[in-house]
Structure formats: C-alpha cells, structure tokens
mmCIF file of C-alpha atoms in Angstrom:
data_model
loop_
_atom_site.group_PDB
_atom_site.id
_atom_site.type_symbol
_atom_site.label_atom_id
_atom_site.label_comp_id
_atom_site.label_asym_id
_atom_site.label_seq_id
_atom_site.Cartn_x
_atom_site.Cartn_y
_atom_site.Cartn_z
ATOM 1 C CA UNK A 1 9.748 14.118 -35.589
ATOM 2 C CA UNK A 2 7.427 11.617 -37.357
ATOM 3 C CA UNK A 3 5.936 9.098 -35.365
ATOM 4 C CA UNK A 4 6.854 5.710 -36.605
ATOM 5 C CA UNK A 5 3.536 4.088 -35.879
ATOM 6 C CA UNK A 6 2.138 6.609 -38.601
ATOM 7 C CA UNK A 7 4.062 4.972 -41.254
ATOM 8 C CA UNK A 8 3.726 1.416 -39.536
ATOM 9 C CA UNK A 9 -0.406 1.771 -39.499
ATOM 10 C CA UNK A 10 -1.032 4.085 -42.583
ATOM 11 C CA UNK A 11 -2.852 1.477 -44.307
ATOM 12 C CA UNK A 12 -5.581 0.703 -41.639
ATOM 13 C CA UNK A 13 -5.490 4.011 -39.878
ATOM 14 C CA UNK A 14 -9.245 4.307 -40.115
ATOM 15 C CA UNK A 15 -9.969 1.024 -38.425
ATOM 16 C CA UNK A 16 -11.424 0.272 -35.000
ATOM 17 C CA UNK A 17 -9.491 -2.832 -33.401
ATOM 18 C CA UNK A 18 -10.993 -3.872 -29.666
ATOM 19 C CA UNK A 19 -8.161 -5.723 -27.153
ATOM 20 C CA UNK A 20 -8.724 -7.622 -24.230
ATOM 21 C CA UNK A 21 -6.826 -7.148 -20.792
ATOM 22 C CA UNK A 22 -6.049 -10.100 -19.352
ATOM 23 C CA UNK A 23 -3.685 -11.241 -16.231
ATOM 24 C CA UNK A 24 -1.755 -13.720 -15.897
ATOM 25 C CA UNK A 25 -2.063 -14.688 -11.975
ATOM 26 C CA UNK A 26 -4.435 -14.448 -9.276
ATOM 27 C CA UNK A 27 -4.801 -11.085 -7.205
ATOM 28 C CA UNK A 28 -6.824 -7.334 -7.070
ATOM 29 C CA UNK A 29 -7.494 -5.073 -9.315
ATOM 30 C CA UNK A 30 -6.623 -1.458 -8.592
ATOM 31 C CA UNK A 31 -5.817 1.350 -10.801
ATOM 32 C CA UNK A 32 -8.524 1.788 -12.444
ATOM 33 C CA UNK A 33 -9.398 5.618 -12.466
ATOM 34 C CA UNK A 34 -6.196 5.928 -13.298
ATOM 35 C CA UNK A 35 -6.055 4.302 -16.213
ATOM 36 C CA UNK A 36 -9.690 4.948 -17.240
ATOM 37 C CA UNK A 37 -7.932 8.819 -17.331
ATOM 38 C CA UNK A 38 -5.183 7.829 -19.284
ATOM 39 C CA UNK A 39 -6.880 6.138 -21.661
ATOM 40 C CA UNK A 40 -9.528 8.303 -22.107
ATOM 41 C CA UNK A 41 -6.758 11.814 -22.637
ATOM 42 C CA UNK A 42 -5.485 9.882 -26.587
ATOM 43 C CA UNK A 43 -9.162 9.089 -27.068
ATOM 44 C CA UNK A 44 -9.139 5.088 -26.592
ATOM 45 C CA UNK A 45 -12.345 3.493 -24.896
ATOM 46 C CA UNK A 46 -11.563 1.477 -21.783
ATOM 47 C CA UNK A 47 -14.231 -0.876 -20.674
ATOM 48 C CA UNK A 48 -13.745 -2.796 -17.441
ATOM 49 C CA UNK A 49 -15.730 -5.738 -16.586
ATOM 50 C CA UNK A 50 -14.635 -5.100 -12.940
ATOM 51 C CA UNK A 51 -14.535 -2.534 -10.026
ATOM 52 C CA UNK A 52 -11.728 -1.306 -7.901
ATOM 53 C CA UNK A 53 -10.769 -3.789 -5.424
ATOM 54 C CA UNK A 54 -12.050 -6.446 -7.147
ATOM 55 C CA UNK A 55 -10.147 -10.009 -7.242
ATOM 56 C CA UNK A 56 -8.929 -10.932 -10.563
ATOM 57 C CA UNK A 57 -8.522 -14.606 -11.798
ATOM 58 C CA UNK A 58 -5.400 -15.632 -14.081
ATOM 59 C CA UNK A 59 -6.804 -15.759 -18.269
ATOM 60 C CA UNK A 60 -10.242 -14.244 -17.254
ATOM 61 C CA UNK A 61 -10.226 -11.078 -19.079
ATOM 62 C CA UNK A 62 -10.775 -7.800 -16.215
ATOM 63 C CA UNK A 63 -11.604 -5.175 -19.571
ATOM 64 C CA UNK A 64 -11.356 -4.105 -23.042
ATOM 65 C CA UNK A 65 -9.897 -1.506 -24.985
ATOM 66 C CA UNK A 66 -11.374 0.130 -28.272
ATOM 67 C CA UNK A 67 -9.307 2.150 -30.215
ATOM 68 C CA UNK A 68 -7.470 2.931 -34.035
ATOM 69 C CA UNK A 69 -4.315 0.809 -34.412
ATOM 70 C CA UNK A 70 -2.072 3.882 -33.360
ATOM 71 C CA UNK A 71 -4.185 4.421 -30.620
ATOM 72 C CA UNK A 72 -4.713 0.899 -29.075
ATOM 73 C CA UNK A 73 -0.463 1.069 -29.097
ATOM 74 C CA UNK A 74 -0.454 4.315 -27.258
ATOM 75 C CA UNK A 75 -3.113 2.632 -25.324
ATOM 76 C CA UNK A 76 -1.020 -0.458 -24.276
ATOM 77 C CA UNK A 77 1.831 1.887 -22.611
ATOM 78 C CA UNK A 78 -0.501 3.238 -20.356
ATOM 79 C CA UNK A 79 -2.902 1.264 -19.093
ATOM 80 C CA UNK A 80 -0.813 -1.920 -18.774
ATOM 81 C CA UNK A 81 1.756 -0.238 -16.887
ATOM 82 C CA UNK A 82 -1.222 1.121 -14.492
ATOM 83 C CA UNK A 83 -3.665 -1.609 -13.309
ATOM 84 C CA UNK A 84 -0.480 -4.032 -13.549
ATOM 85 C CA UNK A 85 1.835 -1.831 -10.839
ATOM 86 C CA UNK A 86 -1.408 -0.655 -8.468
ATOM 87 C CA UNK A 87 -3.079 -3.937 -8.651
ATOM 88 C CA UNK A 88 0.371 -5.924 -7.478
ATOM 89 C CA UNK A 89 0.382 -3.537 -4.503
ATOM 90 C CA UNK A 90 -3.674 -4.191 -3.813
ATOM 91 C CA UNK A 91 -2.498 -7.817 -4.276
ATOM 92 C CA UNK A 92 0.190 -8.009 -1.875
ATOM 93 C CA UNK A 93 -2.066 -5.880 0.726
ATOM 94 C CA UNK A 94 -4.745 -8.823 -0.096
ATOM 95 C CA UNK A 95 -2.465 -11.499 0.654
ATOM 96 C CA UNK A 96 -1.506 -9.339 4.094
ATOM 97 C CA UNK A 97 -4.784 -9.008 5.372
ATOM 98 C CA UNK A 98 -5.611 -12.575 5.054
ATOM 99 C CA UNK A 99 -2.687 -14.081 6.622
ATOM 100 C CA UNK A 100 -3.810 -11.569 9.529
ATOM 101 C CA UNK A 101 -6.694 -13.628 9.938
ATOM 102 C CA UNK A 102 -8.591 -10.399 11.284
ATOM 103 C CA UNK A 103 -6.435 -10.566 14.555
ATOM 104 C CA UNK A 104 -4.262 -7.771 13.712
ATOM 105 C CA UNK A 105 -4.940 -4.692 11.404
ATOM 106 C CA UNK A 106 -2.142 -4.191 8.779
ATOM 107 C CA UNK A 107 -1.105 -0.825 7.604
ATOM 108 C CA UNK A 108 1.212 0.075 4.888
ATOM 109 C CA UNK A 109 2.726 4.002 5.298
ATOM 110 C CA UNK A 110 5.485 3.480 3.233
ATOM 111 C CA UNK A 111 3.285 5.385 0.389
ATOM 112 C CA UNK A 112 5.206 8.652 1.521
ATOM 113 C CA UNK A 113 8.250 7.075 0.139
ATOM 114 C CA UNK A 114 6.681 6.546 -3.312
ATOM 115 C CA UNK A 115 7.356 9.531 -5.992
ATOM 116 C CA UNK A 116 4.608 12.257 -6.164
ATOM 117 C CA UNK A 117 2.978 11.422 -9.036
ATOM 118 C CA UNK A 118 1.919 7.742 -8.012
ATOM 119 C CA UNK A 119 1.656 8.491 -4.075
ATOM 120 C CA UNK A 120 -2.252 8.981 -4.792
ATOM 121 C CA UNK A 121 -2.497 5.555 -6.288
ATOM 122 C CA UNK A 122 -0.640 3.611 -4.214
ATOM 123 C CA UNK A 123 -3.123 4.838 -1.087
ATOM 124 C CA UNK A 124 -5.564 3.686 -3.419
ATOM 125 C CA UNK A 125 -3.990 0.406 -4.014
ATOM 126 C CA UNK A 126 -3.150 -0.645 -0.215
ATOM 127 C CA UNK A 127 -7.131 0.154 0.562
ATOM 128 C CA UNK A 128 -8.358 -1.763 -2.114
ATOM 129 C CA UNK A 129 -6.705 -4.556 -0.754
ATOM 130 C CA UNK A 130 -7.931 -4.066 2.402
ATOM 131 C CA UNK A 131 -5.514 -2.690 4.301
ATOM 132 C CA UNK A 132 -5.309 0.783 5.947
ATOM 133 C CA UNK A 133 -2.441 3.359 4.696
ATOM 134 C CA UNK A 134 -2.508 5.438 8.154
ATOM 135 C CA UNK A 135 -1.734 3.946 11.447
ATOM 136 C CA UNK A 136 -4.673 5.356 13.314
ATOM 137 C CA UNK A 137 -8.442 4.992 12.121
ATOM 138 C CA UNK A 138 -8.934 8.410 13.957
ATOM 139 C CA UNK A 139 -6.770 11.839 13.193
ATOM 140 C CA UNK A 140 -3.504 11.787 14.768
ATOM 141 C CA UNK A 141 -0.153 12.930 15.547
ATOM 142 C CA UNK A 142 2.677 10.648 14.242
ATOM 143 C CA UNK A 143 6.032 11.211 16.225
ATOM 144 C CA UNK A 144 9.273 9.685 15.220
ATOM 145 C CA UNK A 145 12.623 9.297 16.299
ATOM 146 C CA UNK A 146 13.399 12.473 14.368
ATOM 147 C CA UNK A 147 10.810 14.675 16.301
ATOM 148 C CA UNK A 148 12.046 13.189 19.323
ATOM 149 C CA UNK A 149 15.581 13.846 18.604
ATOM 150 C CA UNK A 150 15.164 17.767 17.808
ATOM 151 C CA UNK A 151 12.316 18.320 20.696
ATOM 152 C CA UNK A 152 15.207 16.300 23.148
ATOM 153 C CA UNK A 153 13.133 13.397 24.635
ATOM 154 C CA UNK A 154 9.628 11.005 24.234
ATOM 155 C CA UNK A 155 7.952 13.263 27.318
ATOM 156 C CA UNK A 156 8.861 16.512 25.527
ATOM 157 C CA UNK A 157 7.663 15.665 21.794
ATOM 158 C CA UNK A 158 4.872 14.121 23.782
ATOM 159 C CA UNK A 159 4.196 17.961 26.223
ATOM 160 C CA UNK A 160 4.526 19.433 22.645
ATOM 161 C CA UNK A 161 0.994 18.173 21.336
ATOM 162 C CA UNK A 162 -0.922 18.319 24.762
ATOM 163 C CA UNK A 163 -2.745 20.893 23.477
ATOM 164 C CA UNK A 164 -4.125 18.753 20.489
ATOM 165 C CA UNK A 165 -7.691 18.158 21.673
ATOM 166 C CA UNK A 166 -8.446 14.403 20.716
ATOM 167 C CA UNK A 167 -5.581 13.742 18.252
ATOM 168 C CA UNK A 168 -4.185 10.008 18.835
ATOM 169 C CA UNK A 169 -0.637 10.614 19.804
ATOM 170 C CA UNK A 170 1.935 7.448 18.213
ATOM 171 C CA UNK A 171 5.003 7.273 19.215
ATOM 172 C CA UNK A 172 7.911 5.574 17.482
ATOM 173 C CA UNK A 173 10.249 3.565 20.353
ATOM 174 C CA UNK A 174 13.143 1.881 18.909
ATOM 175 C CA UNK A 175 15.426 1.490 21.683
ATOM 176 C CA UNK A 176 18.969 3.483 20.786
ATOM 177 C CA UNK A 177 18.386 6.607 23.219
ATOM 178 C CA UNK A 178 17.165 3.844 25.947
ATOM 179 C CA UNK A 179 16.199 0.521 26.299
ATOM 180 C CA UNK A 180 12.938 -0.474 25.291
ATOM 181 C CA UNK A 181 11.401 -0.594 28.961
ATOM 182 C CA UNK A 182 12.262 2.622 29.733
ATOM 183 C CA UNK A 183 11.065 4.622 26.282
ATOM 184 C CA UNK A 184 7.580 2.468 26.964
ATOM 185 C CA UNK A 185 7.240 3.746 30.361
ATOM 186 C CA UNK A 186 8.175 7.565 28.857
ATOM 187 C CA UNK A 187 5.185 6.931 26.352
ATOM 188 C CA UNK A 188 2.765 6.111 28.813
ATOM 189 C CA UNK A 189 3.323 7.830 31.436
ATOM 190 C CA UNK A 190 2.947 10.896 29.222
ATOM 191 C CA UNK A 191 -0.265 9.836 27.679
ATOM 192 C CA UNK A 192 0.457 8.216 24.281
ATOM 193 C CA UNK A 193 -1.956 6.058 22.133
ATOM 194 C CA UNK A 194 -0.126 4.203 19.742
ATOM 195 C CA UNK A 195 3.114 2.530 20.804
ATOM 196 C CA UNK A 196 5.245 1.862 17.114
ATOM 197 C CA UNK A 197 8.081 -0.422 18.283
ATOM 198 C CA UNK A 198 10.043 -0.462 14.982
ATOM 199 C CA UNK A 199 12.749 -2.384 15.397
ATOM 200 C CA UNK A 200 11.668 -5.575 13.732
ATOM 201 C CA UNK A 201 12.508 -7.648 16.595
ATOM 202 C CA UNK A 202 9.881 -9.564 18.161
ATOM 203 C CA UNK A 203 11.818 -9.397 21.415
ATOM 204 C CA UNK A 204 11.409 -5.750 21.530
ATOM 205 C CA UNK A 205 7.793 -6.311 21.125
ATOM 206 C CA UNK A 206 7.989 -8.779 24.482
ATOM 207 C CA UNK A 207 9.201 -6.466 26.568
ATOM 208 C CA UNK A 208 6.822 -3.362 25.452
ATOM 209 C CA UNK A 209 3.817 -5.430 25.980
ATOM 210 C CA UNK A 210 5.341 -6.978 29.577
ATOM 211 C CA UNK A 211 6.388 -3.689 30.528
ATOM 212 C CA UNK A 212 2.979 -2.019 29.706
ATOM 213 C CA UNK A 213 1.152 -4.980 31.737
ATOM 214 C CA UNK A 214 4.012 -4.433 34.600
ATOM 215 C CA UNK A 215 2.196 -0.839 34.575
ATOM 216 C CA UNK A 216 -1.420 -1.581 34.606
ATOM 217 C CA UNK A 217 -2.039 -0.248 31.247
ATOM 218 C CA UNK A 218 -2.809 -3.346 29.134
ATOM 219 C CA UNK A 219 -5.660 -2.773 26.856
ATOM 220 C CA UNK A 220 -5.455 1.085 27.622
ATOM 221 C CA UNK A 221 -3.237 1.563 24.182
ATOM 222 C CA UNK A 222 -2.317 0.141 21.127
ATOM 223 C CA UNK A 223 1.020 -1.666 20.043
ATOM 224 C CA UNK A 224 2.141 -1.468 16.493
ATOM 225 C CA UNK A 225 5.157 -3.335 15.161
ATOM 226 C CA UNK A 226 7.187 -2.646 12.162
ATOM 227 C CA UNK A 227 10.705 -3.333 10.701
ATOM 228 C CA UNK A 228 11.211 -5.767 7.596
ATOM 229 C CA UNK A 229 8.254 -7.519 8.376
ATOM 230 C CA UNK A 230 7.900 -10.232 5.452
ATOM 231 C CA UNK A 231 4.347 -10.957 4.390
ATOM 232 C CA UNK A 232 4.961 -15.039 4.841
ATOM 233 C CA UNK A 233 5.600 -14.269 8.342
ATOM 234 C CA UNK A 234 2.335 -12.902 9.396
ATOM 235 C CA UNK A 235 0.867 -15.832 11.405
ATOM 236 C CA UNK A 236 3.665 -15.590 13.528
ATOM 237 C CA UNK A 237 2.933 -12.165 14.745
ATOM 238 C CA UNK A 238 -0.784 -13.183 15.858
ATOM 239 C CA UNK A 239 0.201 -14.744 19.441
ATOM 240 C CA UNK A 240 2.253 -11.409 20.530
ATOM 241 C CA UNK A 241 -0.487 -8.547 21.611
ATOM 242 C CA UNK A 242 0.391 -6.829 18.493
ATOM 243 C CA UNK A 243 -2.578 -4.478 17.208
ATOM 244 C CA UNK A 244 -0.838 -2.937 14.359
ATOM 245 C CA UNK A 245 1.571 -4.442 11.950
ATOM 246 C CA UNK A 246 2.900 -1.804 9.773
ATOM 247 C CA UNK A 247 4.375 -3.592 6.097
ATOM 248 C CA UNK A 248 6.613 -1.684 3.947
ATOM 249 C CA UNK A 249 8.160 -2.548 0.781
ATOM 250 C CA UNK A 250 6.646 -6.026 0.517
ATOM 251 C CA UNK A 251 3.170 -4.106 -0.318
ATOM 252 C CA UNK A 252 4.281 -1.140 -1.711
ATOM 253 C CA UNK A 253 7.239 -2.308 -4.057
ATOM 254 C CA UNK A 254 4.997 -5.373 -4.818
ATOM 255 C CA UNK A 255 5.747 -7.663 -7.842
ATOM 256 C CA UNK A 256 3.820 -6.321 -11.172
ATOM 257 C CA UNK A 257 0.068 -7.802 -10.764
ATOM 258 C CA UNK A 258 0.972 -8.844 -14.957
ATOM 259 C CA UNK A 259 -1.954 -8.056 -17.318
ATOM 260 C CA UNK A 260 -0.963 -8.608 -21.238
ATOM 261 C CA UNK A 261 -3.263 -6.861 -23.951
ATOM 262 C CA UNK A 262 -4.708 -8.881 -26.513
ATOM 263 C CA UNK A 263 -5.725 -7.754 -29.905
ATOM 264 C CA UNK A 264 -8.702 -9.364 -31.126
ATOM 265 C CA UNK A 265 -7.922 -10.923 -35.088
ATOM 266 C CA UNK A 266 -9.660 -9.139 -37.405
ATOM 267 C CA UNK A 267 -12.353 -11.453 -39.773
ATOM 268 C CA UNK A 268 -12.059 -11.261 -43.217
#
C-alpha cells in the first residue's frame, strides 16, 4: 500500500528540514537512548542539547531533529511519544524525591507491572529522577504475601532463604493472616531486613515501628511503607520512622512530560 506521505511530500522529497523539541512544562528528561535508537533505525539525526536526567525548562528547546519531510514525520511518532512518556515518569520521581527532603528514600517497583517492551525504560526513567526502582541498595530476596501464602507462614518463607548467604530478606506484612504486631514480631524474630508494611495506612506503620521498639530492635532493620501513597502527601510520611516509601502508579503512570516538535520555516 502506498504511503500517503509519498504523494503528500513528492515535491520536496529531496529537502533537509531541521525541527526543534520543545516542552511545554517544567520536569526531567529521560528517554533518550531510546529515542536516539528510534530515530536513528528511519535514518533521521537526533541532536540533544541535554543528557539523561537532566531538568528541562517549559519553551527551552531539549534537541533537534534533521531529517527529509517524510522522515522528520516518521520522526515525530517516535521520538515525541518517547522522551514525552519516560521523562513524565523521571518527572514525577523528581518531584518524589524532593518532597522526601532526603529523610526517606523513595522507590518505585511498580516497573514489573509495565509491558515488556518499555519495562527497560521506565527503570531508566525512575533513576533518572532520582529515585531507586529496587527496594534494597544491596541484592535481596523480596517475599510477598503470595510466597508466604504457598510456603504457609512469615517464619517458613523466611527458614526457606536461610541459606542465602548475605541476601537482604523483605518481607511484605499486611495484616489479613494476623494483626500487624504479631506478623512484625514473626519477621524479626526470624531475621528479616526490610519490613514492607503495605497497607497504606499510617496506623499500620505505628504499630510496626512501636512493636519493633517494644522488642529492642529499633535501628536493627528497615521499615518500608507502601499502598496508594500520593506524591502531595510525602511530607507527611517524614515524622513516622519510615525508611522506605515505595510509590506506584503516581511515578510510573505519570502524566506525559509534553514535548511538541517544531519545524523550522524554510527561507526563501
């Protein structure tokens, strides 16, 4: 089937037309291998004035794109699409780690949930904003209420890994097989790391922390808290001995970071 553009550009075909990429709000650029790869596979030149990570200032152009008129269209489906999706996820995990004030680390795991073929660059995206995609800096074991469910209890999933040499062991408490006290005591006493109370209720996170200092262990493990946390509600978390705040969709299913493509006028 004949492309339409053919017909549409036939008369400057051999022409070389250069675009600017420009966004239209504050944030951070990401995407940018990405789209330097898609760009570069139909043969259109993509010059960025920035790097990866990068913040981005609304009407300052970020890059430029040379190409034929056929190709600078081709070239507008890709790499708008790209840098605008990855850099409103680096944006919103930006935004996060600023409202954390450096008091709490915020992580963003809900990349697994992302489809395949963009998984890559939403990791990508979350780091260049300055947040962490993984809940533990070091290698680790990550056990849910799933693995707890089929192995029967938090001290058996927990017996299961013993063996692991220096793996941090995280354990996700939510408080349905028992209360919060007592699947906090289970994790400690059995030699967990990472405490993930993901219930998104600060309450929960009270009585972790209280029952952890009830047991002499404060300071001895980390506390992560997850469960609809909304980035506008940050600050609030600071004051509660939280160490981790894991963010879902508001990083990963970020508003579009929008970047419009603008064709330079040609001089007669």
């Amino acid at each position: 089937m004949e492309d339409i553009r053919d017909t549409i550009f036939k008369g400057i075909a051999d022409k070389e037309f250069r675009a600017l990429l420009i966004p239209e709000r504050d944030g951070c650029l990401s995407g940018t291998e990405e789209a330097q790869r898609l760009t570069g596979e139909i043969g259109a030149k993509l010059r960025l004035f920035l790097y990866e990570g990068d913040s981005v200032k609304a009407g300052e152009p970020i890059g430029e794109v040379i190409a034929a008129p056929k190709i600078m269209a081709m070239a507008e489906e890709r790499v708008i699409g790209t840098l605008s999706k990855f850099s409103g996820i680096a944006t919103a995990s930006q935004k996060a780690v600023r409202l954390a004030q450096g008091k709490i680390r915020i992580v963003s795991g809900s990349w697994k949930k992302m489809p395949p073929a963009i998984k890559n660059g939403v990791r990508q995206a979350i780091v260049a904003g300055g947040a962490s995609f993984r809940i533990s800096s070091t290698p680790m074991v990550y056990l849910d209420k799933n693995y707890i469910r089929m192995l029967g209890s938090i001290p058996a999933a927990l017996e299961s890994v013993r063996g692991c040499g220096d793996l941090a062991k995280v354990i996700q408490i939510k408080g349905k097989e028992n209360s919060i006290e007592e699947e906090t005591k289970q994790a400690v006493e059995n030699g967990c790391s990472i405490l993930m109370v993901d219930t998104g209720n600060l309450e929960d996170v009270v009585r972790c922390t209280k029952k952890i200092e009830q047991m002499g262990m404060s300071g001895k493990l980390q506390i992560a808290f997850a469960g609809g946390v909304k980035l506008e509600d940050i600050p609030k978390f600071i004051d509660y001995g939280i160490d981790m705040l894991c963010i879902g969709k508001e990083i990963v299913d970020a508003p579009l970071l929008d970047i419009k493509m603008d064709v330079e006028l040609q001089k007669n």
